[in-house]
JSON list of C-alpha atoms and ligand atoms in Angstrom, two decimals:
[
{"chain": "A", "resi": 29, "resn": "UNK", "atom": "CA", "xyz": [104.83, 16.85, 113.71]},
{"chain": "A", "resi": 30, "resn": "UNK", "atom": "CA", "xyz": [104.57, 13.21, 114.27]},
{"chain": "A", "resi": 31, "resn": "UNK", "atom": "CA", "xyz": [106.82, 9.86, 114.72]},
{"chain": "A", "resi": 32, "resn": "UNK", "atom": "CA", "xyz": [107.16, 9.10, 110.71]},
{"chain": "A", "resi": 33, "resn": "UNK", "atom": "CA", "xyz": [107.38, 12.52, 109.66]},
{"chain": "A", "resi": 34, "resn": "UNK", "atom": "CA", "xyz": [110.91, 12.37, 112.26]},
{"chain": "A", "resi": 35, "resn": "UNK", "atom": "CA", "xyz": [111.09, 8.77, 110.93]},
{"chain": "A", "resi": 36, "resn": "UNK", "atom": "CA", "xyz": [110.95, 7.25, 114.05]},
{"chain": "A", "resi": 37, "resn": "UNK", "atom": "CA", "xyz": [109.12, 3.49, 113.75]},
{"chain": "A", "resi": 38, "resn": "UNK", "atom": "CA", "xyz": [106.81, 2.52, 116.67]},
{"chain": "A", "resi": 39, "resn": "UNK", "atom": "CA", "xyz": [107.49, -1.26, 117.30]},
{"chain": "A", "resi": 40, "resn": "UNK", "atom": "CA", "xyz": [103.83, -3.08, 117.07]},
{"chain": "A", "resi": 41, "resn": "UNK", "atom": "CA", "xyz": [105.13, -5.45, 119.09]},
{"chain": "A", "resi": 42, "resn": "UNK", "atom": "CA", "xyz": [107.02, -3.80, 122.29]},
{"chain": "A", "resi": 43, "resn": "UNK", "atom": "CA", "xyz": [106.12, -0.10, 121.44]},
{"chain": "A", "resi": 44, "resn": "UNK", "atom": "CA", "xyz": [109.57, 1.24, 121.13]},
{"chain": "A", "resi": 45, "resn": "UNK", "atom": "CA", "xyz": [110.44, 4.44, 119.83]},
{"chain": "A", "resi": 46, "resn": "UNK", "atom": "CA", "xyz": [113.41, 4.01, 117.25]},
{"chain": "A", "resi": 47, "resn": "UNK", "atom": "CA", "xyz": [114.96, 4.94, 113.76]},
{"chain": "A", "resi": 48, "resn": "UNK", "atom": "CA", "xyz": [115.20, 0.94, 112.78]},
{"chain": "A", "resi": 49, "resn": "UNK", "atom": "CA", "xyz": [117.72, -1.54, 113.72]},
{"chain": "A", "resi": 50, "resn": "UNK", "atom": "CA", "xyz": [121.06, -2.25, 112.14]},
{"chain": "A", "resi": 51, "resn": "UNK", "atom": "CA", "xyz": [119.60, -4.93, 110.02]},
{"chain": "A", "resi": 52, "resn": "UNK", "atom": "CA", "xyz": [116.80, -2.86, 108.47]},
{"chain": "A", "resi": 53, "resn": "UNK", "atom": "CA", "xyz": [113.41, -2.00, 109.30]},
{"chain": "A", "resi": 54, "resn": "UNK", "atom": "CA", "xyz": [113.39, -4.29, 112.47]},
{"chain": "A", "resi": 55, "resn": "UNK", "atom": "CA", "xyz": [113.19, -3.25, 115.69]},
{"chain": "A", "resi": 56, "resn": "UNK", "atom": "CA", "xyz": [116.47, -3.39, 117.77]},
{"chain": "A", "resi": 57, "resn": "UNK", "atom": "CA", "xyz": [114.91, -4.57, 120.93]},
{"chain": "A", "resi": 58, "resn": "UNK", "atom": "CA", "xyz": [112.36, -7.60, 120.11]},
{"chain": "A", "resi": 59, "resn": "UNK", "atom": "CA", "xyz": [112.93, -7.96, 116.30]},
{"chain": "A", "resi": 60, "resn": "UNK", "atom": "CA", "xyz": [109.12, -7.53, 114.61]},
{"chain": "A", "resi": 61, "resn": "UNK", "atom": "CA", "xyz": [109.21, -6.05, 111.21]},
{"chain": "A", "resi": 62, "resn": "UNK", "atom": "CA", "xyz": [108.50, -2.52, 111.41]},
{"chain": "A", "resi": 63, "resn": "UNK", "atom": "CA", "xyz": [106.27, 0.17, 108.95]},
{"chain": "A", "resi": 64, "resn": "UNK", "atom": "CA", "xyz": [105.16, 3.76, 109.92]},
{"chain": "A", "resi": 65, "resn": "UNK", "atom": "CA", "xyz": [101.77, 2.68, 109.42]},
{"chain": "A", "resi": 66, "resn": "UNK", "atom": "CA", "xyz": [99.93, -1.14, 108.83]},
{"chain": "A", "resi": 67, "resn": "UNK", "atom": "CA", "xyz": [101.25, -2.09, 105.89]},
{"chain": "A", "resi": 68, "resn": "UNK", "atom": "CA", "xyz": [99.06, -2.06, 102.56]},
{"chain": "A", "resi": 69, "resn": "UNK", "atom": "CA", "xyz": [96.51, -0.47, 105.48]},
{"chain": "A", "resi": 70, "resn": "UNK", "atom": "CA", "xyz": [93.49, 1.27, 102.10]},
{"chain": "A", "resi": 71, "resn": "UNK", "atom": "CA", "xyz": [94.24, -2.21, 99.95]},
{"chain": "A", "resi": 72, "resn": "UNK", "atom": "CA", "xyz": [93.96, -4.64, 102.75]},
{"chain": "A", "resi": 73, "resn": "UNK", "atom": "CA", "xyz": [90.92, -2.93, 104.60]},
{"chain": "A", "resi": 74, "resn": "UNK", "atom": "CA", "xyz": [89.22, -2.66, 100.60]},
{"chain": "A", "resi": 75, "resn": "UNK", "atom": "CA", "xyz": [89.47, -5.50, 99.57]},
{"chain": "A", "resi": 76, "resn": "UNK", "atom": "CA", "xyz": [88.10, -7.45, 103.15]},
{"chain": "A", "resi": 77, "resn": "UNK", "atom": "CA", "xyz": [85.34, -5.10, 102.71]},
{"chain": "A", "resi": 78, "resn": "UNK", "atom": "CA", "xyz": [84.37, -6.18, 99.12]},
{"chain": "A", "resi": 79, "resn": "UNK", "atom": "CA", "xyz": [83.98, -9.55, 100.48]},
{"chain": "A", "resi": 80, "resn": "UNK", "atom": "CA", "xyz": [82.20, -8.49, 102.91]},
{"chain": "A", "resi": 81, "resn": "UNK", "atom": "CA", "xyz": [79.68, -6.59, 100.97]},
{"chain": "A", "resi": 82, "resn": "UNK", "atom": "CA", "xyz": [79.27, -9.90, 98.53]},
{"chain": "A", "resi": 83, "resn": "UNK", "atom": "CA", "xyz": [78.85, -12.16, 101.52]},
{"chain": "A", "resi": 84, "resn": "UNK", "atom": "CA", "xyz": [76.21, -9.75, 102.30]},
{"chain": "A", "resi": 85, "resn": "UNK", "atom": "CA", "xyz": [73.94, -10.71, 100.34]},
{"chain": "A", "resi": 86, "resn": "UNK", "atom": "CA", "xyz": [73.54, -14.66, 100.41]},
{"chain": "A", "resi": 87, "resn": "UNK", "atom": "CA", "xyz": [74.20, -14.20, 104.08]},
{"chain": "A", "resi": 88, "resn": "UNK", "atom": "CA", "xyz": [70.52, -12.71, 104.38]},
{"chain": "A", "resi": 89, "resn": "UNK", "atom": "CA", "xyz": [68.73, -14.24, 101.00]},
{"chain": "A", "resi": 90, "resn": "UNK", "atom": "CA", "xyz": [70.23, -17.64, 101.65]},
{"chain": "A", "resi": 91, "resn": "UNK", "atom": "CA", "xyz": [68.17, -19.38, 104.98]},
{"chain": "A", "resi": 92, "resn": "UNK", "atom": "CA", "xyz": [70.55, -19.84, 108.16]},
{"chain": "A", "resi": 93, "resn": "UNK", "atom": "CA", "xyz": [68.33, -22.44, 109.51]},
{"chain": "A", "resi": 94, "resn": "UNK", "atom": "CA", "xyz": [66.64, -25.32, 108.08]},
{"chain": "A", "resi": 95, "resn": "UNK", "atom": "CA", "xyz": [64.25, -26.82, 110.72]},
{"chain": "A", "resi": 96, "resn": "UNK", "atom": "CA", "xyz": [62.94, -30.24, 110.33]},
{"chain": "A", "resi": 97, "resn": "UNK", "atom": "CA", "xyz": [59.78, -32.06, 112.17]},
{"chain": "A", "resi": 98, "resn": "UNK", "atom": "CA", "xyz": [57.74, -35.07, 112.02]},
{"chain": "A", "resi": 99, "resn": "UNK", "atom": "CA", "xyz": [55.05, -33.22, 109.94]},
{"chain": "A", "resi": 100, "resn": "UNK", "atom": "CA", "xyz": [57.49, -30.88, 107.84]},
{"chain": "A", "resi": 101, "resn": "UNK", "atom": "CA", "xyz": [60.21, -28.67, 107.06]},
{"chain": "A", "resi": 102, "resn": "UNK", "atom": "CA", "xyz": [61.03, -25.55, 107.13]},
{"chain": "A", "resi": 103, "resn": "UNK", "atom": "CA", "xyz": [64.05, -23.15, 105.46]},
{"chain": "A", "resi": 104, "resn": "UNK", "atom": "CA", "xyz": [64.63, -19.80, 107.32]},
{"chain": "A", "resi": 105, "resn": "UNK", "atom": "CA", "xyz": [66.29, -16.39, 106.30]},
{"chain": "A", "resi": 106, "resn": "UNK", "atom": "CA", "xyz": [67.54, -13.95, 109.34]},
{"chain": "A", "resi": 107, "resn": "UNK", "atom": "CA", "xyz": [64.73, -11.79, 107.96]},
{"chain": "A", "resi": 108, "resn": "UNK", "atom": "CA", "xyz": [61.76, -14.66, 108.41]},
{"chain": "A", "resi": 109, "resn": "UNK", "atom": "CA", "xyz": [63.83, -15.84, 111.93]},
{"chain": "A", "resi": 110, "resn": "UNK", "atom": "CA", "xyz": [62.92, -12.16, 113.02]},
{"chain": "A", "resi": 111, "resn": "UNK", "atom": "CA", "xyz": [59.46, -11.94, 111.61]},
{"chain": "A", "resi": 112, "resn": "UNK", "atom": "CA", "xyz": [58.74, -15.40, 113.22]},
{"chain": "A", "resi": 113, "resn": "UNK", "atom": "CA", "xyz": [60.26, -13.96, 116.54]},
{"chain": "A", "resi": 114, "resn": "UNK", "atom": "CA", "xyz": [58.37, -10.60, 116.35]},
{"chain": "A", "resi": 115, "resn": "UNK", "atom": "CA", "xyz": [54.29, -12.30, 115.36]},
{"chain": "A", "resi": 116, "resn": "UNK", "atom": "CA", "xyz": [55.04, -15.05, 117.94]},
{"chain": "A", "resi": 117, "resn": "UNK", "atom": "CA", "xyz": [55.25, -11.93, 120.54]},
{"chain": "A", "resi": 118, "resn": "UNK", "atom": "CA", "xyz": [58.85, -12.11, 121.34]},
{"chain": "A", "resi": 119, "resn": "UNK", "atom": "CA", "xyz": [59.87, -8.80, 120.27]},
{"chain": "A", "resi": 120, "resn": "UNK", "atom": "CA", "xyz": [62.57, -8.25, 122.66]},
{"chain": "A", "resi": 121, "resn": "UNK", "atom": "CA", "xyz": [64.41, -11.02, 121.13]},
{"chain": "A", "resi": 122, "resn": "UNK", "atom": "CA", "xyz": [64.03, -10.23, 118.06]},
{"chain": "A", "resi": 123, "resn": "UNK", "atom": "CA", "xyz": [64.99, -6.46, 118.06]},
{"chain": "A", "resi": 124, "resn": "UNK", "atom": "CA", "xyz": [68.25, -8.51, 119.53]},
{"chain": "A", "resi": 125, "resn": "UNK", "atom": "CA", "xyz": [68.69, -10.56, 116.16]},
{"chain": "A", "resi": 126, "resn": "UNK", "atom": "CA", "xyz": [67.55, -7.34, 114.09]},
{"chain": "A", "resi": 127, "resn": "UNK", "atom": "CA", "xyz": [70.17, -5.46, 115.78]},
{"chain": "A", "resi": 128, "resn": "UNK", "atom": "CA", "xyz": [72.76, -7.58, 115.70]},
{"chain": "A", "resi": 129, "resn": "UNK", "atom": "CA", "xyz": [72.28, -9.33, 112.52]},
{"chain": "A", "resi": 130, "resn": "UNK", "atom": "CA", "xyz": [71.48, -7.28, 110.26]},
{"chain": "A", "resi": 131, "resn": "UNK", "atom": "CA", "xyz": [72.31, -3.25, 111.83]},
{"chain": "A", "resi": 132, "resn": "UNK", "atom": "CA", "xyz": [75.24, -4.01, 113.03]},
{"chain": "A", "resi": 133, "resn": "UNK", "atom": "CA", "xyz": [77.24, -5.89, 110.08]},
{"chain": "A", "resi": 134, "resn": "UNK", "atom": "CA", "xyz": [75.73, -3.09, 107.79]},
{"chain": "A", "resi": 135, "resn": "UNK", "atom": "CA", "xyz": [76.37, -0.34, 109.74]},
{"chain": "A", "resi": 136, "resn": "UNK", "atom": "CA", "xyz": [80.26, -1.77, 110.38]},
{"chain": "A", "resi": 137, "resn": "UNK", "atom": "CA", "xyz": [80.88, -1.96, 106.45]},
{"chain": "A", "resi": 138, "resn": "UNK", "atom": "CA", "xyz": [79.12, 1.37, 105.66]},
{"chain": "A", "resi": 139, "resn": "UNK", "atom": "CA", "xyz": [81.17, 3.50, 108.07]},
{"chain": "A", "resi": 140, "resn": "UNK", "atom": "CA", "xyz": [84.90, 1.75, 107.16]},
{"chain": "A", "resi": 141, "resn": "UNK", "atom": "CA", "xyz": [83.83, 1.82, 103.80]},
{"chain": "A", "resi": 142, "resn": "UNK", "atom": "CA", "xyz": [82.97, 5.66, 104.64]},
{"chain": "A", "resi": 143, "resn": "UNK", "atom": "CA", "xyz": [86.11, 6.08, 106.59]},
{"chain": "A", "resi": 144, "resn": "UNK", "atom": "CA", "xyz": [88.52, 4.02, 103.76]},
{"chain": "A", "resi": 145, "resn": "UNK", "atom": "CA", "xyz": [87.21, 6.67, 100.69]},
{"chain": "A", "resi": 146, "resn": "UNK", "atom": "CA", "xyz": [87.60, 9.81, 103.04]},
{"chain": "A", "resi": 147, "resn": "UNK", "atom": "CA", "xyz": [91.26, 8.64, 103.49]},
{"chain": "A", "resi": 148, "resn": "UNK", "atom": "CA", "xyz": [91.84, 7.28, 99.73]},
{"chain": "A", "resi": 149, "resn": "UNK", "atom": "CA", "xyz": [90.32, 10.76, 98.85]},
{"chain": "A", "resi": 150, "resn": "UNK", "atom": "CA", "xyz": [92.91, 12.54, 101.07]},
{"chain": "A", "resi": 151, "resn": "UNK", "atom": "CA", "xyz": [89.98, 14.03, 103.30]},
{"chain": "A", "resi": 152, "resn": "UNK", "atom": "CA", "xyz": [90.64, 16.35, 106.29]},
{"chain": "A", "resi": 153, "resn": "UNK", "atom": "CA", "xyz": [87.24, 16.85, 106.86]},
{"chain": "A", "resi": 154, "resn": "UNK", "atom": "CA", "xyz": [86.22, 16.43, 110.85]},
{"chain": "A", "resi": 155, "resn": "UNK", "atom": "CA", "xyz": [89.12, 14.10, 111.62]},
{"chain": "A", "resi": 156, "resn": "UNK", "atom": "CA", "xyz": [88.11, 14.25, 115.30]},
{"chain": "A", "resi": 157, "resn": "UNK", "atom": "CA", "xyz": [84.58, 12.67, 114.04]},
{"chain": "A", "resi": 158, "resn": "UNK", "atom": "CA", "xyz": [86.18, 10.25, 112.10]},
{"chain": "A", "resi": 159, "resn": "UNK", "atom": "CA", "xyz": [88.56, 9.08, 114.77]},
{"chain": "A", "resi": 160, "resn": "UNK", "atom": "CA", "xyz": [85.71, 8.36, 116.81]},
{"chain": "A", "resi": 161, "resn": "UNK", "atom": "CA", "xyz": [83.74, 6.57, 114.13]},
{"chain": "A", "resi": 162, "resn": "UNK", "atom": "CA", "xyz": [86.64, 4.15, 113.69]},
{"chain": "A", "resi": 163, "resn": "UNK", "atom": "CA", "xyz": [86.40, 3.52, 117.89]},
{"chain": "A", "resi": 164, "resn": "UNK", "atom": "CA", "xyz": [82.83, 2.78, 117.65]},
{"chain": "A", "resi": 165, "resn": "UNK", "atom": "CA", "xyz": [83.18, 0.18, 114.80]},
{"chain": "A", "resi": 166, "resn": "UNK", "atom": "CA", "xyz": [86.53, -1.92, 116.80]},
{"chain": "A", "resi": 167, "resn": "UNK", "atom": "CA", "xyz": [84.23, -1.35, 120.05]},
{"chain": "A", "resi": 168, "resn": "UNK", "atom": "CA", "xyz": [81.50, -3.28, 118.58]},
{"chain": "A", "resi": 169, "resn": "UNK", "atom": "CA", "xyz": [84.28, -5.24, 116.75]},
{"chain": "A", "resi": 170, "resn": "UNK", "atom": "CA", "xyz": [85.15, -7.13, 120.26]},
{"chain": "A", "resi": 171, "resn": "UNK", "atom": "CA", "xyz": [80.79, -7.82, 120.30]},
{"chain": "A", "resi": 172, "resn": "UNK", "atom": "CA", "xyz": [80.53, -9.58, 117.01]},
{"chain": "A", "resi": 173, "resn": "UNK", "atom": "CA", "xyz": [80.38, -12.55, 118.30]},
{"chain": "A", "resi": 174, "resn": "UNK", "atom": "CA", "xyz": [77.21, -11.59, 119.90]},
{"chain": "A", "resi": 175, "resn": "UNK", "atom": "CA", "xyz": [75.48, -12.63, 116.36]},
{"chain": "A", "resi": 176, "resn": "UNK", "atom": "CA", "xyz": [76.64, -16.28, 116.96]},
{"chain": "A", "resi": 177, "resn": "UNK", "atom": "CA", "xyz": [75.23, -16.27, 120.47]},
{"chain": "A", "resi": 178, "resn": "UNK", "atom": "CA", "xyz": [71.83, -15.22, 118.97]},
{"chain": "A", "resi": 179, "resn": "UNK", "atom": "CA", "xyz": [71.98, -18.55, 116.73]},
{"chain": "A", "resi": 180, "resn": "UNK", "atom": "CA", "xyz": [72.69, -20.72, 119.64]},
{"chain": "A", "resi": 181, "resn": "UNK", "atom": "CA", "xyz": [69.89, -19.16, 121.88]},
{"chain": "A", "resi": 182, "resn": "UNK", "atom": "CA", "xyz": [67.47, -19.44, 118.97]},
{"chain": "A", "resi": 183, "resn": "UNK", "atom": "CA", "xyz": [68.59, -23.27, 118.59]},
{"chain": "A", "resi": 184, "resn": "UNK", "atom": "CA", "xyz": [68.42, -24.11, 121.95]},
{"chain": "A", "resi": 185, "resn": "UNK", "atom": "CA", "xyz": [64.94, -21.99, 122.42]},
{"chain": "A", "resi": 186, "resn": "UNK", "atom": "CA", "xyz": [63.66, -23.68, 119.42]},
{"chain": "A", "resi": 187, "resn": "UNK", "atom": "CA", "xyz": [64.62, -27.69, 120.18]},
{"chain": "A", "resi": 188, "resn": "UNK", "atom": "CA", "xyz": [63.21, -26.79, 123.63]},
{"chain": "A", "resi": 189, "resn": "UNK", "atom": "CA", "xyz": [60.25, -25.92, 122.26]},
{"chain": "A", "resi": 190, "resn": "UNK", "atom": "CA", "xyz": [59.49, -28.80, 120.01]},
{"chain": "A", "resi": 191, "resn": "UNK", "atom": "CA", "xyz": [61.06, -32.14, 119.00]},
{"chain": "A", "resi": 192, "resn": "UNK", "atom": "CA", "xyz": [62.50, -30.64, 115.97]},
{"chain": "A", "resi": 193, "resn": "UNK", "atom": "CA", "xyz": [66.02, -31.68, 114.25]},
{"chain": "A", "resi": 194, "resn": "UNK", "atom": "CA", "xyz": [67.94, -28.09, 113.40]},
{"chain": "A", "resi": 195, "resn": "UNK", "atom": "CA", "xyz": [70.81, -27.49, 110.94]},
{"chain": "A", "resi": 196, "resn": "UNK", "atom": "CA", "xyz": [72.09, -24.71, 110.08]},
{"chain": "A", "resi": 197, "resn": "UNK", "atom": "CA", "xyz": [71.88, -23.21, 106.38]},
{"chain": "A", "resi": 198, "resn": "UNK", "atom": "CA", "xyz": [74.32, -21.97, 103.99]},
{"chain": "A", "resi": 199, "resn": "UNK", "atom": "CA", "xyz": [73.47, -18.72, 104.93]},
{"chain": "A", "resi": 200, "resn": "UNK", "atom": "CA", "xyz": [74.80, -19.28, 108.10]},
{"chain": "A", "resi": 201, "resn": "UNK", "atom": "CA", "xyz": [78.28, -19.72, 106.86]},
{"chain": "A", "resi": 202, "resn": "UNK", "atom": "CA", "xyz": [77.96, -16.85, 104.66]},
{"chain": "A", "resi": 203, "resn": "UNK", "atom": "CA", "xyz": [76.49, -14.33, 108.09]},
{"chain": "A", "resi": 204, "resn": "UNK", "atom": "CA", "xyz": [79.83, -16.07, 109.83]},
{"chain": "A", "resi": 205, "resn": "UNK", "atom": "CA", "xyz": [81.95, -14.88, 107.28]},
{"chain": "A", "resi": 206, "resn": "UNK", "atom": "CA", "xyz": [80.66, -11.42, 106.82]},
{"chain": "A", "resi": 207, "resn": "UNK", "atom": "CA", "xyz": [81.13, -11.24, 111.00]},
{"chain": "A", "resi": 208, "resn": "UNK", "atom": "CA", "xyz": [84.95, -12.62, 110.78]},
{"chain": "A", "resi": 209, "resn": "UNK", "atom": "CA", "xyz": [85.78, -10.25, 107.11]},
{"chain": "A", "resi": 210, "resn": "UNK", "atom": "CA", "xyz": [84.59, -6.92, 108.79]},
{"chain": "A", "resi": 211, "resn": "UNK", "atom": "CA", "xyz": [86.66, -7.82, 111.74]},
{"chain": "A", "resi": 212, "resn": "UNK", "atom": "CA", "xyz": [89.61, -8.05, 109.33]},
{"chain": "A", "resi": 213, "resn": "UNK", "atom": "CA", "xyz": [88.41, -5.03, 107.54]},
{"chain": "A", "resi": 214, "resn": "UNK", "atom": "CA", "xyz": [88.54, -3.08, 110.63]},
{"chain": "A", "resi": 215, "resn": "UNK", "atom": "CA", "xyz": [91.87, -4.42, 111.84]},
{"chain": "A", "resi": 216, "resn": "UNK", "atom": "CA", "xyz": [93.64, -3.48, 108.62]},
{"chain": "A", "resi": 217, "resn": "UNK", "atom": "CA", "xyz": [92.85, 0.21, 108.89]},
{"chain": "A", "resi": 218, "resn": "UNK", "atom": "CA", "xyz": [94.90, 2.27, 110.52]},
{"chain": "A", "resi": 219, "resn": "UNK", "atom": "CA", "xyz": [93.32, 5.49, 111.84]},
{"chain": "A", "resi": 220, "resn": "UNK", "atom": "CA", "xyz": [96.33, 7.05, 111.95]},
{"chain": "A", "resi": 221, "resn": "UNK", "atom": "CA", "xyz": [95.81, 7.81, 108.02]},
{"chain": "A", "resi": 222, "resn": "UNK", "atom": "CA", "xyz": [92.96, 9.70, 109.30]},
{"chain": "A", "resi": 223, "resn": "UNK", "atom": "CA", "xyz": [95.48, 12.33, 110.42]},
{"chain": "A", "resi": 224, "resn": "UNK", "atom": "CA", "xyz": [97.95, 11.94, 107.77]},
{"chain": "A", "resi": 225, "resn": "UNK", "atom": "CA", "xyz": [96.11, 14.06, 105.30]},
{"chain": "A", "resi": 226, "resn": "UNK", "atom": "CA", "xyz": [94.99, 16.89, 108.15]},
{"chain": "A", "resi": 227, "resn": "UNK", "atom": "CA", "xyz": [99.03, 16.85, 108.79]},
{"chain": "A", "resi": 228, "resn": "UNK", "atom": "CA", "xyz": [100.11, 17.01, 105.33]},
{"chain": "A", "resi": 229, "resn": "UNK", "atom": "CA", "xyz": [97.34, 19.88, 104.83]},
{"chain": "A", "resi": 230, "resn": "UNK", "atom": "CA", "xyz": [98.77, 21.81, 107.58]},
{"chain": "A", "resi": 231, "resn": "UNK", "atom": "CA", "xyz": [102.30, 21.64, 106.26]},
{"chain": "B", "resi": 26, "resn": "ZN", "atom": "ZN1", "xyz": [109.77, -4.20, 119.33]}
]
């Protein structure tokens, strides 16, 4: 048994427990619109996901850094920023910008995009396991940021380096978006569904 199967709402907003206010599905003590779960929770986290997945792609083919000297120019992918990092002996650093460049946004789309079919599919396989997938992926949620971090310490290590005139590419944009569409995609699902279907099998 759980709060919507007694139809009780759970205010997002102040966290009380009620059956709706007089006025409809607000709550009676601070007002905010309530829903047993996120609204449009599957489409929502989807179709943030599907951008994600296309913004993928450019975000790693296209460069995120064109460097300019006085004897040249050069265009660089997250891939090549790595390499460069890695045969120029800082490998620390660049397991970093591996890591957190390209693991992490991968490994945040596969396992929502895991967790969003097992719940369209009406899954109650391991729901436990699944619950604590979805922690992991908002846990690293709150480090995305980390990614833009790695930019700025490459820019600053870079013009430090050499008298060199750094933009940033369209693939930057592209990595930025990918960070900021999984973090959607991962606050649209609600892991309550997770337990739905375990519930509704139990019944
Ligand atoms: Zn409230």
């Amino acid at each position: 048994m759980n709060a919507a199967a007694r139809e009780l709402y759970v205010c997002s907003g102040c966290s009380t427990l009620s059956r709706g206010g007089p006025q409809g599905e607000r709550c009676p003590r601070c007002g905010a619109a309530l829903s047993f779960r996120k609204p449009q929770s599957l489409a929502r986290t989807w179709a943030f996901l599907a951008a994600a997945i296309i913004l993928y792609v450019p975000a790693n083919v296209l460069p995120v850094m064109h460097t300019e000297w006085l004897t040249g120019s050069q265009d660089d992918t997250i891939l090549s920023g790595v390499l460069y990092l890695l045969w120029s002996g800082s490998w620390p650093l660049a397991l970093v910008v591996f890591i957190a460049s390209i693991s992490v946004p991968l490994l945040k789309i596969v396992t929502l995009g895991g967790l969003a079919a097992s719940v369209q599919l009406g899954s109650t396989w391991r729901p436990q396991s699944r619950a604590r997938a979805y922690r992991v992926v908002e846990f690293i949620g709150r480090w995305s940021m980390l990614d833009i971090y790695v930019v700025a310490i490459l820019t600053a290590l870079v013009q430090a380096k050499a008298l060199a005139h750094i933009e940033p590419g369209p693939g930057a944009l592209a990595f930025a978006a990918v960070v900021v569409l999984t973090m959607l995609a991962a606050l649209s699902f609600d892991p309550r569904l997770i337990w739905d279907a375990s519930r509704d099998a139990a019944c």
